[in-house]
Amino acid sequence: MTMNAISRSQIYVLDQDEALDFYVGKLGLEVHTDSDLGFMRWLTVNVPGDPGHEILLEKPGPPALDPATAEQVRELLTKGAMGGWLCLTTDDARKTYETLVAKGVDITDEPTERPYGIDFGIRDPFGNRIRIGQMHPQG
């Protein structure tokens, strides 16, 4: 048995409509699935052209969390202590940075040359940390 791909990742968000505005409207990701399952809204996004890796934008609550635990997760997320972590790549880190600054995205650090490429940090409206990088070719 061999694993061959990561198909889904999950991060917590406090408001799924606000998450859509951020991830689709500001970052340029696309909606993969938006389904009302009755017990929860299954909302996933993906990088355009990469539908094989979805990010679940999950609101803390049932069925995964009981109400008391969900409230603790919301509280920690609001404090910035529970945020998830994503890494996205781009062909031009500096241009992407300028575009996101113009859109009012919360920037945590500016583009910086690193051994692996150029990257910078942002934060979504819920405290999740995101790194955006222009990676050096691997060789």
mmCIF file with all atom_site columns, C-alpha atoms in Angstrom:
data_model
loop_
_atom_site.group_PDB
_atom_site.id
_atom_site.type_symbol
_atom_site.label_atom_id
_atom_site.label_alt_id
_atom_site.label_comp_id
_atom_site.label_asym_id
_atom_site.label_entity_id
_atom_site.label_seq_id
_atom_site.pdbx_PDB_ins_code
_atom_site.Cartn_x
_atom_site.Cartn_y
_atom_site.Cartn_z
_atom_site.occupancy
_atom_site.B_iso_or_equiv
_atom_site.pdbx_formal_charge
_atom_site.auth_seq_id
_atom_site.auth_comp_id
_atom_site.auth_asym_id
_atom_site.auth_atom_id
_atom_site.pdbx_PDB_model_num
ATOM 1   C CA . MET A 1 1   ? 0.000   0.000  0.000   1.00 0.00 ? 1   MET A CA 1
ATOM 2   C CA . THR A 1 2   ? 1.365   3.419  -1.007  1.00 0.00 ? 2   THR A CA 1
ATOM 3   C CA . MET A 1 3   ? -0.201  6.831  -0.531  1.00 0.00 ? 3   MET A CA 1
ATOM 4   C CA . ASN A 1 4   ? -0.149  8.827  -3.755  1.00 0.00 ? 4   ASN A CA 1
ATOM 5   C CA . ALA A 1 5   ? -1.687  12.259 -3.056  1.00 0.00 ? 5   ALA A CA 1
ATOM 6   C CA . ILE A 1 6   ? -3.088  14.649 -0.500  1.00 0.00 ? 6   ILE A CA 1
ATOM 7   C CA . SER A 1 7   ? -6.645  15.227 -1.675  1.00 0.00 ? 7   SER A CA 1
ATOM 8   C CA . ARG A 1 8   ? -8.111  17.416 1.074   1.00 0.00 ? 8   ARG A CA 1
ATOM 9   C CA . SER A 1 9   ? -6.893  19.669 3.842   1.00 0.00 ? 9   SER A CA 1
ATOM 10  C CA . GLN A 1 10  ? -8.970  21.503 6.431   1.00 0.00 ? 10  GLN A CA 1
ATOM 11  C CA . ILE A 1 11  ? -8.818  24.847 8.197   1.00 0.00 ? 11  ILE A CA 1
ATOM 12  C CA . TYR A 1 12  ? -11.304 26.370 10.601  1.00 0.00 ? 12  TYR A CA 1
ATOM 13  C CA . VAL A 1 13  ? -13.123 29.570 9.688   1.00 0.00 ? 13  VAL A CA 1
ATOM 14  C CA . LEU A 1 14  ? -15.705 31.443 11.734  1.00 0.00 ? 14  LEU A CA 1
ATOM 15  C CA . ASP A 1 15  ? -17.877 32.517 8.802   1.00 0.00 ? 15  ASP A CA 1
ATOM 16  C CA . GLN A 1 16  ? -17.966 30.526 5.571   1.00 0.00 ? 16  GLN A CA 1
ATOM 17  C CA . ASP A 1 17  ? -19.335 33.376 3.450   1.00 0.00 ? 17  ASP A CA 1
ATOM 18  C CA . GLU A 1 18  ? -16.552 35.672 4.682   1.00 0.00 ? 18  GLU A CA 1
ATOM 19  C CA . ALA A 1 19  ? -14.100 32.847 3.981   1.00 0.00 ? 19  ALA A CA 1
ATOM 20  C CA . LEU A 1 20  ? -15.391 32.628 0.397   1.00 0.00 ? 20  LEU A CA 1
ATOM 21  C CA . ASP A 1 21  ? -14.925 36.371 -0.036  1.00 0.00 ? 21  ASP A CA 1
ATOM 22  C CA . PHE A 1 22  ? -11.327 36.064 1.163   1.00 0.00 ? 22  PHE A CA 1
ATOM 23  C CA . TYR A 1 23  ? -10.196 32.822 -0.468  1.00 0.00 ? 23  TYR A CA 1
ATOM 24  C CA . VAL A 1 24  ? -12.050 33.300 -3.770  1.00 0.00 ? 24  VAL A CA 1
ATOM 25  C CA . GLY A 1 25  ? -12.479 37.073 -3.970  1.00 0.00 ? 25  GLY A CA 1
ATOM 26  C CA . LYS A 1 26  ? -9.043  38.126 -2.720  1.00 0.00 ? 26  LYS A CA 1
ATOM 27  C CA . LEU A 1 27  ? -6.730  35.143 -3.180  1.00 0.00 ? 27  LEU A CA 1
ATOM 28  C CA . GLY A 1 28  ? -8.264  33.961 -6.451  1.00 0.00 ? 28  GLY A CA 1
ATOM 29  C CA . LEU A 1 29  ? -8.976  30.372 -5.464  1.00 0.00 ? 29  LEU A CA 1
ATOM 30  C CA . GLU A 1 30  ? -12.085 28.730 -6.880  1.00 0.00 ? 30  GLU A CA 1
ATOM 31  C CA . VAL A 1 31  ? -15.018 26.999 -5.236  1.00 0.00 ? 31  VAL A CA 1
ATOM 32  C CA . HIS A 1 32  ? -14.775 23.258 -5.651  1.00 0.00 ? 32  HIS A CA 1
ATOM 33  C CA . THR A 1 33  ? -17.791 22.127 -3.600  1.00 0.00 ? 33  THR A CA 1
ATOM 34  C CA . ASP A 1 34  ? -20.487 24.037 -1.737  1.00 0.00 ? 34  ASP A CA 1
ATOM 35  C CA . SER A 1 35  ? -23.051 21.571 -0.407  1.00 0.00 ? 35  SER A CA 1
ATOM 36  C CA . ASP A 1 36  ? -25.554 21.711 2.427   1.00 0.00 ? 36  ASP A CA 1
ATOM 37  C CA . LEU A 1 37  ? -25.269 18.294 4.049   1.00 0.00 ? 37  LEU A CA 1
ATOM 38  C CA . GLY A 1 38  ? -27.961 19.149 6.588   1.00 0.00 ? 38  GLY A CA 1
ATOM 39  C CA . PHE A 1 39  ? -25.673 18.746 9.571   1.00 0.00 ? 39  PHE A CA 1
ATOM 40  C CA . MET A 1 40  ? -22.996 21.018 8.072   1.00 0.00 ? 40  MET A CA 1
ATOM 41  C CA . ARG A 1 41  ? -22.024 23.018 4.995   1.00 0.00 ? 41  ARG A CA 1
ATOM 42  C CA . TRP A 1 42  ? -19.286 21.215 3.045   1.00 0.00 ? 42  TRP A CA 1
ATOM 43  C CA . LEU A 1 43  ? -17.374 24.118 1.507   1.00 0.00 ? 43  LEU A CA 1
ATOM 44  C CA . THR A 1 44  ? -14.115 23.484 -0.310  1.00 0.00 ? 44  THR A CA 1
ATOM 45  C CA . VAL A 1 45  ? -11.877 25.632 -2.496  1.00 0.00 ? 45  VAL A CA 1
ATOM 46  C CA . ASN A 1 46  ? -8.894  24.819 -4.658  1.00 0.00 ? 46  ASN A CA 1
ATOM 47  C CA . VAL A 1 47  ? -6.174  26.547 -6.622  1.00 0.00 ? 47  VAL A CA 1
ATOM 48  C CA . PRO A 1 48  ? -7.436  27.100 -10.196 1.00 0.00 ? 48  PRO A CA 1
ATOM 49  C CA . GLY A 1 49  ? -6.434  24.129 -12.318 1.00 0.00 ? 49  GLY A CA 1
ATOM 50  C CA . ASP A 1 50  ? -5.772  21.893 -9.292  1.00 0.00 ? 50  ASP A CA 1
ATOM 51  C CA . PRO A 1 51  ? -9.139  20.378 -8.312  1.00 0.00 ? 51  PRO A CA 1
ATOM 52  C CA . GLY A 1 52  ? -7.387  17.328 -6.880  1.00 0.00 ? 52  GLY A CA 1
ATOM 53  C CA . HIS A 1 53  ? -6.431  19.181 -3.691  1.00 0.00 ? 53  HIS A CA 1
ATOM 54  C CA . GLU A 1 54  ? -9.333  20.783 -1.885  1.00 0.00 ? 54  GLU A CA 1
ATOM 55  C CA . ILE A 1 55  ? -9.194  22.934 1.238   1.00 0.00 ? 55  ILE A CA 1
ATOM 56  C CA . LEU A 1 56  ? -12.219 22.448 3.489   1.00 0.00 ? 56  LEU A CA 1
ATOM 57  C CA . LEU A 1 57  ? -13.267 25.772 5.029   1.00 0.00 ? 57  LEU A CA 1
ATOM 58  C CA . GLU A 1 58  ? -14.909 24.285 8.103   1.00 0.00 ? 58  GLU A CA 1
ATOM 59  C CA . LYS A 1 59  ? -16.933 26.081 10.733  1.00 0.00 ? 59  LYS A CA 1
ATOM 60  C CA . PRO A 1 60  ? -16.176 24.640 14.189  1.00 0.00 ? 60  PRO A CA 1
ATOM 61  C CA . GLY A 1 61  ? -19.159 22.579 15.296  1.00 0.00 ? 61  GLY A CA 1
ATOM 62  C CA . PRO A 1 62  ? -20.993 19.322 14.774  1.00 0.00 ? 62  PRO A CA 1
ATOM 63  C CA . PRO A 1 63  ? -20.442 16.674 13.643  1.00 0.00 ? 63  PRO A CA 1
ATOM 64  C CA . ALA A 1 64  ? -16.708 16.929 14.363  1.00 0.00 ? 64  ALA A CA 1
ATOM 65  C CA . LEU A 1 65  ? -16.968 18.943 17.594  1.00 0.00 ? 65  LEU A CA 1
ATOM 66  C CA . ASP A 1 66  ? -19.467 19.070 20.424  1.00 0.00 ? 66  ASP A CA 1
ATOM 67  C CA . PRO A 1 67  ? -20.810 22.573 21.248  1.00 0.00 ? 67  PRO A CA 1
ATOM 68  C CA . ALA A 1 68  ? -18.427 23.193 24.187  1.00 0.00 ? 68  ALA A CA 1
ATOM 69  C CA . THR A 1 69  ? -15.350 22.160 22.210  1.00 0.00 ? 69  THR A CA 1
ATOM 70  C CA . ALA A 1 70  ? -16.504 24.175 19.186  1.00 0.00 ? 70  ALA A CA 1
ATOM 71  C CA . GLU A 1 71  ? -16.744 27.272 21.398  1.00 0.00 ? 71  GLU A CA 1
ATOM 72  C CA . GLN A 1 72  ? -13.197 26.681 22.673  1.00 0.00 ? 72  GLN A CA 1
ATOM 73  C CA . VAL A 1 73  ? -11.926 26.321 19.103  1.00 0.00 ? 73  VAL A CA 1
ATOM 74  C CA . ARG A 1 74  ? -13.700 29.552 18.062  1.00 0.00 ? 74  ARG A CA 1
ATOM 75  C CA . GLU A 1 75  ? -12.176 31.370 21.031  1.00 0.00 ? 75  GLU A CA 1
ATOM 76  C CA . LEU A 1 76  ? -8.652  30.108 20.287  1.00 0.00 ? 76  LEU A CA 1
ATOM 77  C CA . LEU A 1 77  ? -9.050  30.881 16.585  1.00 0.00 ? 77  LEU A CA 1
ATOM 78  C CA . THR A 1 78  ? -10.171 34.444 17.385  1.00 0.00 ? 78  THR A CA 1
ATOM 79  C CA . LYS A 1 79  ? -7.060  34.911 19.557  1.00 0.00 ? 79  LYS A CA 1
ATOM 80  C CA . GLY A 1 80  ? -4.836  33.688 16.718  1.00 0.00 ? 80  GLY A CA 1
ATOM 81  C CA . ALA A 1 81  ? -3.755  30.674 18.761  1.00 0.00 ? 81  ALA A CA 1
ATOM 82  C CA . MET A 1 82  ? -5.575  28.001 16.764  1.00 0.00 ? 82  MET A CA 1
ATOM 83  C CA . GLY A 1 83  ? -5.090  29.087 13.189  1.00 0.00 ? 83  GLY A CA 1
ATOM 84  C CA . GLY A 1 84  ? -4.265  26.596 10.508  1.00 0.00 ? 84  GLY A CA 1
ATOM 85  C CA . TRP A 1 85  ? -1.367  26.958 8.117   1.00 0.00 ? 85  TRP A CA 1
ATOM 86  C CA . LEU A 1 86  ? -1.304  26.907 4.315   1.00 0.00 ? 86  LEU A CA 1
ATOM 87  C CA . CYS A 1 87  ? 1.467   27.322 1.757   1.00 0.00 ? 87  CYS A CA 1
ATOM 88  C CA . LEU A 1 88  ? 0.589   28.493 -1.738  1.00 0.00 ? 88  LEU A CA 1
ATOM 89  C CA . THR A 1 89  ? 2.921   29.085 -4.660  1.00 0.00 ? 89  THR A CA 1
ATOM 90  C CA . THR A 1 90  ? 2.968   31.809 -7.286  1.00 0.00 ? 90  THR A CA 1
ATOM 91  C CA . ASP A 1 91  ? 5.007   32.609 -10.376 1.00 0.00 ? 91  ASP A CA 1
ATOM 92  C CA . ASP A 1 92  ? 5.750   36.151 -9.137  1.00 0.00 ? 92  ASP A CA 1
ATOM 93  C CA . ALA A 1 93  ? 5.840   36.687 -5.366  1.00 0.00 ? 93  ALA A CA 1
ATOM 94  C CA . ARG A 1 94  ? 6.446   40.441 -5.524  1.00 0.00 ? 94  ARG A CA 1
ATOM 95  C CA . LYS A 1 95  ? 3.569   41.086 -7.942  1.00 0.00 ? 95  LYS A CA 1
ATOM 96  C CA . THR A 1 96  ? 1.257   38.810 -5.921  1.00 0.00 ? 96  THR A CA 1
ATOM 97  C CA . TYR A 1 97  ? 2.253   40.700 -2.778  1.00 0.00 ? 97  TYR A CA 1
ATOM 98  C CA . GLU A 1 98  ? 1.434   44.069 -4.395  1.00 0.00 ? 98  GLU A CA 1
ATOM 99  C CA . THR A 1 99  ? -1.934  42.758 -5.611  1.00 0.00 ? 99  THR A CA 1
ATOM 100 C CA . LEU A 1 100 ? -2.862  41.471 -2.153  1.00 0.00 ? 100 LEU A CA 1
ATOM 101 C CA . VAL A 1 101 ? -1.758  44.701 -0.447  1.00 0.00 ? 101 VAL A CA 1
ATOM 102 C CA . ALA A 1 102 ? -4.034  46.617 -2.849  1.00 0.00 ? 102 ALA A CA 1
ATOM 103 C CA . LYS A 1 103 ? -6.918  44.293 -1.886  1.00 0.00 ? 103 LYS A CA 1
ATOM 104 C CA . GLY A 1 104 ? -6.388  45.026 1.808   1.00 0.00 ? 104 GLY A CA 1
ATOM 105 C CA . VAL A 1 105 ? -5.126  41.566 2.794   1.00 0.00 ? 105 VAL A CA 1
ATOM 106 C CA . ASP A 1 106 ? -3.466  41.362 6.236   1.00 0.00 ? 106 ASP A CA 1
ATOM 107 C CA . ILE A 1 107 ? 0.254   41.029 5.441   1.00 0.00 ? 107 ILE A CA 1
ATOM 108 C CA . THR A 1 108 ? 2.432   39.533 8.192   1.00 0.00 ? 108 THR A CA 1
ATOM 109 C CA . ASP A 1 109 ? 5.770   39.954 6.419   1.00 0.00 ? 109 ASP A CA 1
ATOM 110 C CA . GLU A 1 110 ? 7.035   41.264 3.092   1.00 0.00 ? 110 GLU A CA 1
ATOM 111 C CA . PRO A 1 111 ? 8.594   39.239 0.262   1.00 0.00 ? 111 PRO A CA 1
ATOM 112 C CA . THR A 1 112 ? 12.004  37.992 1.344   1.00 0.00 ? 112 THR A CA 1
ATOM 113 C CA . GLU A 1 113 ? 14.724  36.083 -0.519  1.00 0.00 ? 113 GLU A CA 1
ATOM 114 C CA . ARG A 1 114 ? 15.264  32.716 1.102   1.00 0.00 ? 114 ARG A CA 1
ATOM 115 C CA . PRO A 1 115 ? 17.329  29.657 0.131   1.00 0.00 ? 115 PRO A CA 1
ATOM 116 C CA . TYR A 1 116 ? 14.230  28.036 -1.418  1.00 0.00 ? 116 TYR A CA 1
ATOM 117 C CA . GLY A 1 117 ? 12.821  31.112 -3.176  1.00 0.00 ? 117 GLY A CA 1
ATOM 118 C CA . ILE A 1 118 ? 10.971  34.329 -2.357  1.00 0.00 ? 118 ILE A CA 1
ATOM 119 C CA . ASP A 1 119 ? 8.070   34.190 0.065   1.00 0.00 ? 119 ASP A CA 1
ATOM 120 C CA . PHE A 1 120 ? 5.880   36.349 2.267   1.00 0.00 ? 120 PHE A CA 1
ATOM 121 C CA . GLY A 1 121 ? 3.190   35.862 4.869   1.00 0.00 ? 121 GLY A CA 1
ATOM 122 C CA . ILE A 1 122 ? -0.457  36.801 5.132   1.00 0.00 ? 122 ILE A CA 1
ATOM 123 C CA . ARG A 1 123 ? -3.262  36.027 7.549   1.00 0.00 ? 123 ARG A CA 1
ATOM 124 C CA . ASP A 1 124 ? -6.875  35.285 6.683   1.00 0.00 ? 124 ASP A CA 1
ATOM 125 C CA . PRO A 1 125 ? -9.707  37.081 8.549   1.00 0.00 ? 125 PRO A CA 1
ATOM 126 C CA . PHE A 1 126 ? -9.798  34.257 11.117  1.00 0.00 ? 126 PHE A CA 1
ATOM 127 C CA . GLY A 1 127 ? -6.113  34.109 12.090  1.00 0.00 ? 127 GLY A CA 1
ATOM 128 C CA . ASN A 1 128 ? -4.987  31.286 9.791   1.00 0.00 ? 128 ASN A CA 1
ATOM 129 C CA . ARG A 1 129 ? -1.427  31.819 8.579   1.00 0.00 ? 129 ARG A CA 1
ATOM 130 C CA . ILE A 1 130 ? -0.635  31.559 4.876   1.00 0.00 ? 130 ILE A CA 1
ATOM 131 C CA . ARG A 1 131 ? 2.786   31.600 3.198   1.00 0.00 ? 131 ARG A CA 1
ATOM 132 C CA . ILE A 1 132 ? 2.923   32.524 -0.471  1.00 0.00 ? 132 ILE A CA 1
ATOM 133 C CA . GLY A 1 133 ? 6.119   31.639 -2.280  1.00 0.00 ? 133 GLY A CA 1
ATOM 134 C CA . GLN A 1 134 ? 7.862   31.785 -5.604  1.00 0.00 ? 134 GLN A CA 1
ATOM 135 C CA . MET A 1 135 ? 9.998   28.681 -5.351  1.00 0.00 ? 135 MET A CA 1
ATOM 136 C CA . HIS A 1 136 ? 13.366  28.124 -7.020  1.00 0.00 ? 136 HIS A CA 1
ATOM 137 C CA . PRO A 1 137 ? 13.308  25.308 -9.561  1.00 0.00 ? 137 PRO A CA 1
ATOM 138 C CA . GLN A 1 138 ? 14.228  22.024 -7.950  1.00 0.00 ? 138 GLN A CA 1
ATOM 139 C CA . GLY A 1 139 ? 17.141  20.358 -9.545  1.00 0.00 ? 139 GLY A CA 1
#
